[in-house]
Amino acid sequence: MLDDNIPQPWRARTTLVLTLTLVAIGLGNLQRMPYLIGEYGGGSFFLTYIVALCALSVPVMIAEVTIGSLGRGSPGLAMHWAASAGNVDSRWRFLGVSQALLAVMLAAVAALTAVWCLHWAGTLYSGELASASAVDVADAFLGYIEDRAGQFLPVLLALAGAGGLSCLGIRFGMGLLAWACLPVVAITLFGVLDFVFVYSDLRPVEEFMFTIRPSDWSIEGLKQAVGAASVTLGTGLGLGIALGAQAPTGLPWGRSVLAVAVLDSAFLIVTAVIASSLLLNANIAPAQGLAAVFVGLPYAFANLPLGEVYGALFFGALALISWSAAALLLEPAVLLLGNEWGLGRVSGSILAATMASVLAAVTLFVSDTPAINVGGLIARWALPVSLLLTAIFAGWLVPRPILRGELYREPDWLFRLWWWLLRWCVPAICLLWLVSA
């Protein structure tokens, strides 16, 4: 029986999969992975990323949705319920609270990313960059990001919209994102991919992305692949717990998360092919950090026939997916405020969006550290700690029969494999990650 404070769940497993996929592809990997692949070894890096995704992010996300399904509450209350069921110290609930706060911080970063992408979509469509040089595009981008006051109002509006969508509830608001935004983004990206097929030579892309050379392996590339894999599914942010608590009971959680990983990787490959093709066609190495995305790609689009239109569609899709991720990242805090502070859905959504707006204002006006770097700091330090503690809690403290009861629809071999990865691989990877950081 669901807790009275938890809204009635979605009626379909597909909505949960699409919602988690929306977060997975909106947490920055669509913007980051093309240049990470170029900077750290192409096919070698991508293979390392897939292994890290399966060994780290997938097991932790399965654990999160399982805890959410077990506890049927906010991240804090679900952790408390799971701890009580296993006779474990109830103070583990503060891990869920901390994860919800991390999600709010990343919601502010996602909103800023959406604003940047929307700015380029409008700039490209207006024709301002027609036949512009790379230096002109770089100057335009630097001028925009230095105008912090000019960015704040759009970020505020983006977060207000995310909060308003959250007010609609988990079924209508989040369901709308899953069933409307994700198909729109998919159709747009495949349309841009078709444009790339016409105007770009894909042979260099094939060699660049899918050729595995032993000389490309490096320790730094391994670290970056693990970091990218940890971010992509939204693990360690309480999101899996919040969505698992509101999903239908008795779902095959393991296979659902694996489906999310497959869809996320498919979107990633399409975006990487688009970005790599355009950059290589413009004689730009896809290895210049975010400049490759926010300078190199606008330059490449602006110098192709109909490039302004397709460039606007591409950056518009990135803006939509980043904004959708911001809206979904508010959900753990909304559920937390509703369960533990006694606020309603509307009040909790408004307060969560306000918290994200305050954080955005602090990073834009008070701190010298750009908000985009705040996301990097979270990924480098806070996320590995969150993942490590989640793995210890679920893998070592919650009794195995309780977890098996929630994962009863999974075959025994899949449960055993997940159990082994969660107990041994995830903690080892997180500890090595922290030591190297």
Coordinates of C-alpha atoms in Angstrom, one line a residue:
M1 CA 0.0 0.0 0.0
L2 CA 1.4 3.4 -1.0
D3 CA 1.8 6.1 1.7
D4 CA -1.0 8.6 1.6
N5 CA 1.5 11.4 1.0
I6 CA 2.7 9.8 -2.2
P7 CA 0.7 10.5 -5.4
Q8 CA -0.8 7.5 -7.3
P9 CA 1.9 6.0 -9.5
W10 CA 2.3 6.0 -13.2
R11 CA 0.4 3.2 -14.9
A12 CA 3.2 2.1 -17.2
R13 CA 6.8 1.1 -16.9
T14 CA 7.5 3.0 -20.1
T15 CA 7.0 6.3 -18.5
L16 CA 9.6 5.6 -15.8
V17 CA 12.1 4.5 -18.5
L18 CA 11.5 7.6 -20.6
T19 CA 11.7 9.9 -17.6
L20 CA 15.0 8.4 -16.5
T21 CA 16.3 8.6 -20.0
L22 CA 15.3 12.2 -20.2
V23 CA 17.4 13.0 -17.2
A24 CA 20.3 10.8 -18.4
I25 CA 20.7 12.6 -21.7
G26 CA 20.1 16.0 -20.2
L27 CA 22.8 16.0 -17.5
G28 CA 25.5 17.3 -19.8
N29 CA 26.8 14.3 -21.6
L30 CA 25.2 15.4 -24.9
Q31 CA 27.3 18.6 -24.5
R32 CA 30.4 17.0 -23.0
M33 CA 30.9 13.6 -24.6
P34 CA 31.8 14.7 -28.2
Y35 CA 34.8 16.6 -26.9
L36 CA 35.7 14.0 -24.3
I37 CA 35.7 11.3 -27.0
G38 CA 38.0 13.5 -29.1
E39 CA 40.3 14.5 -26.2
Y40 CA 40.8 11.1 -24.6
G41 CA 41.1 8.6 -27.4
G42 CA 37.9 8.1 -29.5
G43 CA 36.8 4.5 -29.6
S44 CA 39.0 3.6 -26.6
F45 CA 37.4 6.2 -24.4
F46 CA 33.9 5.3 -25.6
L47 CA 34.5 1.6 -24.7
T48 CA 35.8 2.6 -21.3
Y49 CA 32.7 4.7 -20.8
I50 CA 30.4 1.8 -21.6
V51 CA 32.2 -0.5 -19.2
A52 CA 32.0 2.2 -16.4
L53 CA 28.3 2.8 -17.2
C54 CA 27.6 -0.9 -16.7
A55 CA 29.9 -1.4 -13.7
L56 CA 29.1 1.8 -11.8
S57 CA 26.0 3.8 -12.8
V58 CA 23.6 1.0 -13.6
P59 CA 24.1 -1.0 -10.3
V60 CA 23.6 2.2 -8.2
M61 CA 20.6 3.3 -10.1
I62 CA 19.0 -0.1 -9.7
A63 CA 19.7 0.2 -6.0
E64 CA 18.1 3.6 -5.9
V65 CA 14.9 2.7 -7.6
T66 CA 14.7 -0.4 -5.5
I67 CA 15.0 1.6 -2.3
G68 CA 12.4 4.0 -3.6
S69 CA 10.0 1.2 -4.4
L70 CA 10.6 -0.3 -0.9
G71 CA 10.2 2.9 1.0
R72 CA 7.6 4.7 -1.1
G73 CA 8.6 8.1 0.1
S74 CA 11.0 11.0 -0.4
P75 CA 14.7 10.1 -0.6
G76 CA 15.0 10.7 3.2
L77 CA 12.0 8.7 4.2
A78 CA 12.7 5.9 1.8
M79 CA 16.2 5.5 3.2
H80 CA 14.7 5.6 6.7
W81 CA 12.2 2.9 5.9
A82 CA 14.8 0.7 4.3
A83 CA 17.2 1.2 7.3
S84 CA 14.4 0.3 9.7
A85 CA 13.5 -2.8 7.7
G86 CA 17.1 -3.9 8.0
N87 CA 17.6 -2.8 11.6
V88 CA 20.2 -0.2 10.5
D89 CA 20.8 3.2 12.0
S90 CA 18.0 5.5 10.8
R91 CA 20.4 8.4 10.4
W92 CA 21.1 7.0 6.9
R93 CA 18.1 9.1 5.9
F94 CA 20.4 12.1 5.8
L95 CA 22.1 10.6 2.8
G96 CA 18.8 10.9 0.9
V97 CA 18.4 14.5 2.1
S98 CA 21.9 15.3 1.0
Q99 CA 21.3 13.8 -2.4
A100 CA 18.1 15.9 -2.9
L101 CA 20.2 19.0 -2.2
L102 CA 22.8 18.0 -4.7
A103 CA 20.0 17.5 -7.3
V104 CA 18.8 21.1 -6.7
M105 CA 22.3 22.4 -7.2
L106 CA 22.6 20.5 -10.5
A107 CA 19.1 21.8 -11.5
A108 CA 20.6 25.3 -11.4
V109 CA 23.5 24.2 -13.6
A110 CA 21.2 22.4 -16.0
A111 CA 19.0 25.6 -16.3
L112 CA 22.1 27.6 -17.1
T113 CA 23.2 25.1 -19.8
A114 CA 19.7 25.3 -21.3
V115 CA 19.9 29.1 -21.4
W116 CA 23.3 28.9 -23.2
C117 CA 21.9 26.5 -25.8
L118 CA 18.8 28.5 -26.3
H119 CA 20.9 31.6 -26.8
W120 CA 22.9 29.9 -29.6
A121 CA 19.7 28.6 -31.2
G122 CA 18.3 32.1 -31.5
T123 CA 21.6 33.6 -32.6
L124 CA 22.0 31.0 -35.4
Y125 CA 18.5 31.3 -36.6
S126 CA 18.7 35.1 -36.8
G127 CA 21.6 34.8 -39.2
E128 CA 24.0 36.8 -37.1
L129 CA 26.8 34.3 -37.5
A130 CA 26.4 33.8 -41.3
S131 CA 29.9 33.4 -42.7
A132 CA 31.4 34.4 -39.4
S133 CA 35.0 33.3 -38.6
A134 CA 35.8 31.1 -35.6
V135 CA 37.3 34.2 -33.9
D136 CA 34.0 36.1 -34.4
V137 CA 32.0 33.2 -32.9
A138 CA 34.4 32.9 -30.0
D139 CA 34.2 36.6 -29.3
A140 CA 30.4 36.4 -29.4
F141 CA 30.3 33.5 -26.9
L142 CA 32.8 35.1 -24.5
G143 CA 30.8 38.4 -24.6
Y144 CA 27.6 36.5 -23.7
I145 CA 29.0 34.4 -20.8
E146 CA 30.6 37.5 -19.3
D147 CA 27.2 39.2 -19.2
R148 CA 26.1 37.4 -16.0
A149 CA 23.3 39.8 -15.4
G150 CA 21.9 39.1 -18.9
Q151 CA 21.9 35.4 -18.2
F152 CA 20.2 35.6 -14.8
L153 CA 16.7 36.5 -16.0
P154 CA 16.5 33.7 -18.6
V155 CA 17.8 31.2 -15.9
L156 CA 15.2 32.5 -13.5
L157 CA 12.5 32.1 -16.1
A158 CA 13.7 28.6 -16.9
L159 CA 13.6 27.5 -13.2
A160 CA 10.2 29.2 -12.8
G161 CA 9.0 27.1 -15.7
A162 CA 10.5 24.0 -14.2
G163 CA 8.8 24.7 -10.9
G164 CA 5.5 25.3 -12.6
L165 CA 5.7 22.1 -14.5
S166 CA 6.6 20.3 -11.2
C167 CA 3.4 21.7 -9.7
L168 CA 1.3 19.7 -12.2
G169 CA 2.4 16.5 -10.4
I170 CA 4.4 13.5 -11.2
R171 CA 1.8 12.0 -13.6
F172 CA 1.0 15.1 -15.6
G173 CA 4.1 17.2 -15.3
M174 CA 6.8 14.6 -15.5
G175 CA 4.7 12.4 -17.8
L176 CA 4.4 15.3 -20.2
L177 CA 8.2 15.6 -20.3
A178 CA 8.6 11.9 -20.9
W179 CA 6.0 11.5 -23.6
A180 CA 6.3 15.0 -25.4
C181 CA 9.8 16.4 -24.9
L182 CA 11.8 13.2 -25.5
P183 CA 10.2 12.3 -28.8
V184 CA 10.6 15.9 -30.0
V185 CA 14.3 15.8 -29.1
A186 CA 14.7 12.4 -30.8
I187 CA 13.0 13.5 -34.0
T188 CA 15.0 16.7 -34.1
L189 CA 18.4 15.0 -33.6
F190 CA 17.7 12.4 -36.3
G191 CA 16.7 15.3 -38.6
V192 CA 20.0 17.0 -37.9
L193 CA 21.8 13.7 -38.4
D194 CA 20.3 13.4 -41.9
F195 CA 21.5 16.9 -42.6
V196 CA 25.0 15.9 -41.5
F197 CA 24.9 12.8 -43.8
V198 CA 24.3 15.1 -46.7
Y199 CA 27.0 17.8 -46.1
S200 CA 29.7 15.9 -44.2
D201 CA 32.2 13.1 -44.9
L202 CA 31.6 10.3 -42.4
R203 CA 34.7 8.3 -43.0
P204 CA 36.9 10.4 -40.7
V205 CA 34.2 10.1 -38.0
E206 CA 34.2 6.3 -38.3
E207 CA 37.9 6.3 -37.7
F208 CA 37.8 8.9 -35.0
M209 CA 34.9 7.4 -32.9
F210 CA 35.0 3.6 -33.5
T211 CA 38.7 2.8 -33.9
I212 CA 40.3 1.3 -30.8
R213 CA 44.0 1.9 -30.5
P214 CA 46.1 0.7 -27.5
S215 CA 48.1 3.9 -27.6
D216 CA 44.9 5.9 -26.8
W217 CA 44.4 4.4 -23.3
S218 CA 45.4 6.7 -20.5
I219 CA 44.8 7.1 -16.8
E220 CA 43.3 10.5 -17.3
G221 CA 41.0 9.1 -20.0
L222 CA 39.9 6.4 -17.6
K223 CA 39.1 9.0 -14.9
Q224 CA 37.1 11.1 -17.3
A225 CA 35.1 8.1 -18.6
V226 CA 34.2 7.1 -15.0
G227 CA 33.2 10.6 -14.3
A228 CA 31.0 10.9 -17.4
A229 CA 29.4 7.5 -16.7
S230 CA 28.6 8.4 -13.1
V231 CA 26.8 11.6 -14.1
T232 CA 24.8 10.3 -17.1
L233 CA 22.1 8.3 -15.3
G234 CA 21.5 10.9 -12.5
T235 CA 22.8 8.4 -9.9
G236 CA 23.6 9.7 -6.4
L237 CA 21.1 12.5 -6.6
G238 CA 18.0 10.8 -5.1
L239 CA 16.2 10.9 -8.4
G240 CA 16.0 7.2 -8.7
I241 CA 14.6 6.9 -5.2
A242 CA 12.0 9.7 -5.9
L243 CA 10.8 8.2 -9.2
G244 CA 11.0 4.6 -7.9
A245 CA 8.7 5.6 -5.0
Q246 CA 6.1 6.9 -7.4
A247 CA 6.3 4.2 -10.1
P248 CA 4.0 1.1 -10.3
T249 CA 4.8 -1.7 -7.9
G250 CA 6.4 -4.9 -9.1
L251 CA 8.3 -3.5 -12.1
P252 CA 11.4 -5.3 -13.4
W253 CA 13.7 -2.6 -12.0
G254 CA 16.9 -4.1 -13.3
R255 CA 15.8 -4.4 -16.9
S256 CA 14.1 -1.0 -16.7
V257 CA 17.4 0.7 -15.8
L258 CA 19.3 -1.3 -18.4
A259 CA 16.8 0.0 -21.0
V260 CA 17.6 3.5 -19.8
A261 CA 21.3 2.9 -20.3
V262 CA 20.8 1.6 -23.8
L263 CA 18.6 4.6 -24.8
D264 CA 21.1 7.0 -23.3
S265 CA 24.0 5.4 -25.2
A266 CA 22.0 5.6 -28.4
F267 CA 21.3 9.3 -28.0
L268 CA 25.0 9.8 -27.1
I269 CA 26.2 8.1 -30.2
V270 CA 23.8 10.1 -32.5
T271 CA 25.0 13.4 -30.9
A272 CA 28.6 12.5 -31.0
V273 CA 28.4 11.6 -34.7
I274 CA 26.7 14.9 -35.4
A275 CA 29.2 17.0 -33.5
S276 CA 32.3 15.1 -34.7
S277 CA 31.2 15.2 -38.3
L278 CA 30.6 18.9 -38.2
L279 CA 33.8 19.7 -36.3
L280 CA 36.0 17.5 -38.5
N281 CA 34.3 18.9 -41.7
A282 CA 35.2 22.5 -40.4
N283 CA 38.8 21.4 -39.7
I284 CA 38.3 21.8 -35.9
A285 CA 39.7 19.1 -33.6
P286 CA 36.9 17.8 -31.4
A287 CA 39.1 18.2 -28.3
Q288 CA 38.8 21.8 -27.1
G289 CA 36.6 21.3 -24.1
L290 CA 33.2 23.2 -24.0
A291 CA 34.6 25.5 -26.7
A292 CA 34.2 22.7 -29.2
V293 CA 30.5 22.7 -28.4
F294 CA 29.7 26.4 -27.9
V295 CA 32.2 27.8 -30.4
G296 CA 33.2 25.1 -32.8
L297 CA 29.7 23.8 -33.5
P298 CA 28.0 27.2 -34.1
Y299 CA 30.9 28.1 -36.4
A300 CA 30.5 24.8 -38.3
F301 CA 26.7 25.2 -38.7
A302 CA 27.0 28.8 -39.7
N303 CA 29.2 28.0 -42.7
L304 CA 27.0 25.3 -44.2
P305 CA 24.0 25.7 -46.5
L306 CA 20.9 25.8 -44.3
G307 CA 23.3 25.4 -41.4
E308 CA 21.6 28.3 -39.5
V309 CA 18.3 26.4 -39.5
Y310 CA 19.7 23.0 -38.5
G311 CA 22.0 24.6 -36.0
A312 CA 19.1 26.3 -34.4
L313 CA 17.2 23.0 -34.3
F314 CA 20.2 21.2 -32.8
F315 CA 20.8 23.8 -30.0
G316 CA 17.1 24.1 -29.4
A317 CA 16.9 20.3 -28.8
L318 CA 19.9 20.6 -26.4
A319 CA 18.1 23.5 -24.6
L320 CA 14.9 21.5 -24.3
I321 CA 16.6 18.4 -22.9
S322 CA 18.7 20.5 -20.4
W323 CA 15.6 22.3 -19.2
S324 CA 13.7 19.0 -18.9
A325 CA 16.6 17.7 -16.8
A326 CA 16.4 20.8 -14.5
A327 CA 12.6 20.2 -14.0
L328 CA 13.2 16.5 -13.1
L329 CA 16.1 17.3 -10.8
L330 CA 13.8 19.3 -8.6
E331 CA 11.6 16.2 -7.9
P332 CA 13.6 14.7 -5.0
A333 CA 13.5 18.1 -3.2
V334 CA 9.8 18.5 -4.0
L335 CA 9.0 15.1 -2.5
L336 CA 11.3 15.7 0.4
L337 CA 9.6 19.0 1.3
G338 CA 6.1 17.4 0.9
N339 CA 6.9 14.4 3.0
E340 CA 9.1 15.8 5.7
W341 CA 8.1 19.5 5.9
G342 CA 4.4 18.9 5.4
L343 CA 4.2 21.2 2.3
G344 CA 1.9 20.4 -0.5
R345 CA 3.0 19.7 -4.1
V346 CA 2.6 23.3 -5.2
S347 CA 4.4 24.8 -2.2
G348 CA 7.2 22.3 -2.4
S349 CA 7.7 22.9 -6.1
I350 CA 7.8 26.7 -5.6
L351 CA 10.3 26.4 -2.8
A352 CA 12.5 23.9 -4.6
A353 CA 12.6 26.2 -7.7
T354 CA 13.3 29.1 -5.4
M355 CA 16.3 27.3 -3.9
A356 CA 17.7 26.5 -7.3
S357 CA 17.2 30.2 -8.3
V358 CA 19.1 31.4 -5.2
L359 CA 22.0 29.0 -6.0
A360 CA 22.1 30.3 -9.6
A361 CA 22.1 33.9 -8.4
V362 CA 25.0 33.1 -6.0
T363 CA 27.1 31.5 -8.7
L364 CA 26.4 34.2 -11.2
F365 CA 26.9 37.3 -9.0
V366 CA 28.6 36.4 -5.7
S367 CA 31.1 33.6 -6.6
D368 CA 33.9 33.9 -9.1
T369 CA 33.4 30.3 -10.0
P370 CA 31.1 29.9 -13.1
A371 CA 28.0 27.7 -12.4
I372 CA 29.2 25.2 -15.1
N373 CA 32.3 24.6 -13.0
V374 CA 30.1 24.1 -9.9
G375 CA 28.7 21.1 -11.7
G376 CA 32.2 19.8 -12.4
L377 CA 33.1 20.1 -8.7
I378 CA 30.0 18.2 -7.7
A379 CA 30.8 15.4 -10.2
R380 CA 34.4 15.3 -9.0
W381 CA 33.9 15.2 -5.2
A382 CA 30.3 14.9 -4.1
L383 CA 29.0 12.3 -6.5
P384 CA 31.6 9.6 -5.8
V385 CA 30.9 10.0 -2.1
S386 CA 27.2 9.8 -2.6
L387 CA 27.6 6.7 -4.9
L388 CA 30.0 5.0 -2.4
L389 CA 27.6 5.5 0.5
T390 CA 24.6 4.3 -1.5
A391 CA 26.5 1.2 -2.5
I392 CA 27.5 0.5 1.1
F393 CA 23.9 1.1 2.4
A394 CA 22.2 -1.1 -0.2
G395 CA 24.9 -3.7 -0.8
W396 CA 26.1 -4.2 2.8
L397 CA 23.5 -3.0 5.2
V398 CA 20.1 -3.7 3.7
P399 CA 19.4 -7.5 4.1
R400 CA 19.6 -9.3 0.8
P401 CA 16.2 -11.0 1.1
I402 CA 14.5 -7.6 1.3
L403 CA 16.1 -6.4 -1.9
R404 CA 15.4 -9.7 -3.6
G405 CA 11.8 -9.3 -2.7
E406 CA 11.7 -5.9 -4.6
L407 CA 13.6 -7.4 -7.5
Y408 CA 11.6 -10.6 -7.6
R409 CA 10.8 -10.2 -11.3
E410 CA 14.5 -10.3 -12.3
P411 CA 16.2 -13.6 -13.1
D412 CA 18.5 -15.0 -10.5
W413 CA 21.6 -14.6 -12.6
L414 CA 20.9 -10.9 -13.1
F415 CA 20.2 -10.3 -9.4
R416 CA 23.5 -12.1 -8.4
L417 CA 25.5 -10.0 -11.0
W418 CA 23.9 -6.8 -9.7
W419 CA 24.5 -7.8 -6.1
W420 CA 28.2 -8.5 -6.8
L421 CA 28.8 -5.3 -8.7
L422 CA 27.1 -3.2 -6.1
R423 CA 29.0 -4.8 -3.2
W424 CA 32.5 -5.0 -4.7
C425 CA 32.9 -3.1 -8.0
V426 CA 31.1 0.2 -7.1
P427 CA 32.9 0.9 -3.8
A428 CA 36.3 0.0 -5.4
I429 CA 35.7 2.4 -8.3
C430 CA 34.5 5.2 -6.1
L431 CA 37.5 4.9 -3.7
L432 CA 39.9 4.9 -6.7
W433 CA 38.0 7.9 -8.1
L434 CA 38.3 9.9 -4.9
V435 CA 42.0 9.0 -4.4
S436 CA 42.8 10.1 -8.0
A437 CA 40.7 13.3 -7.6

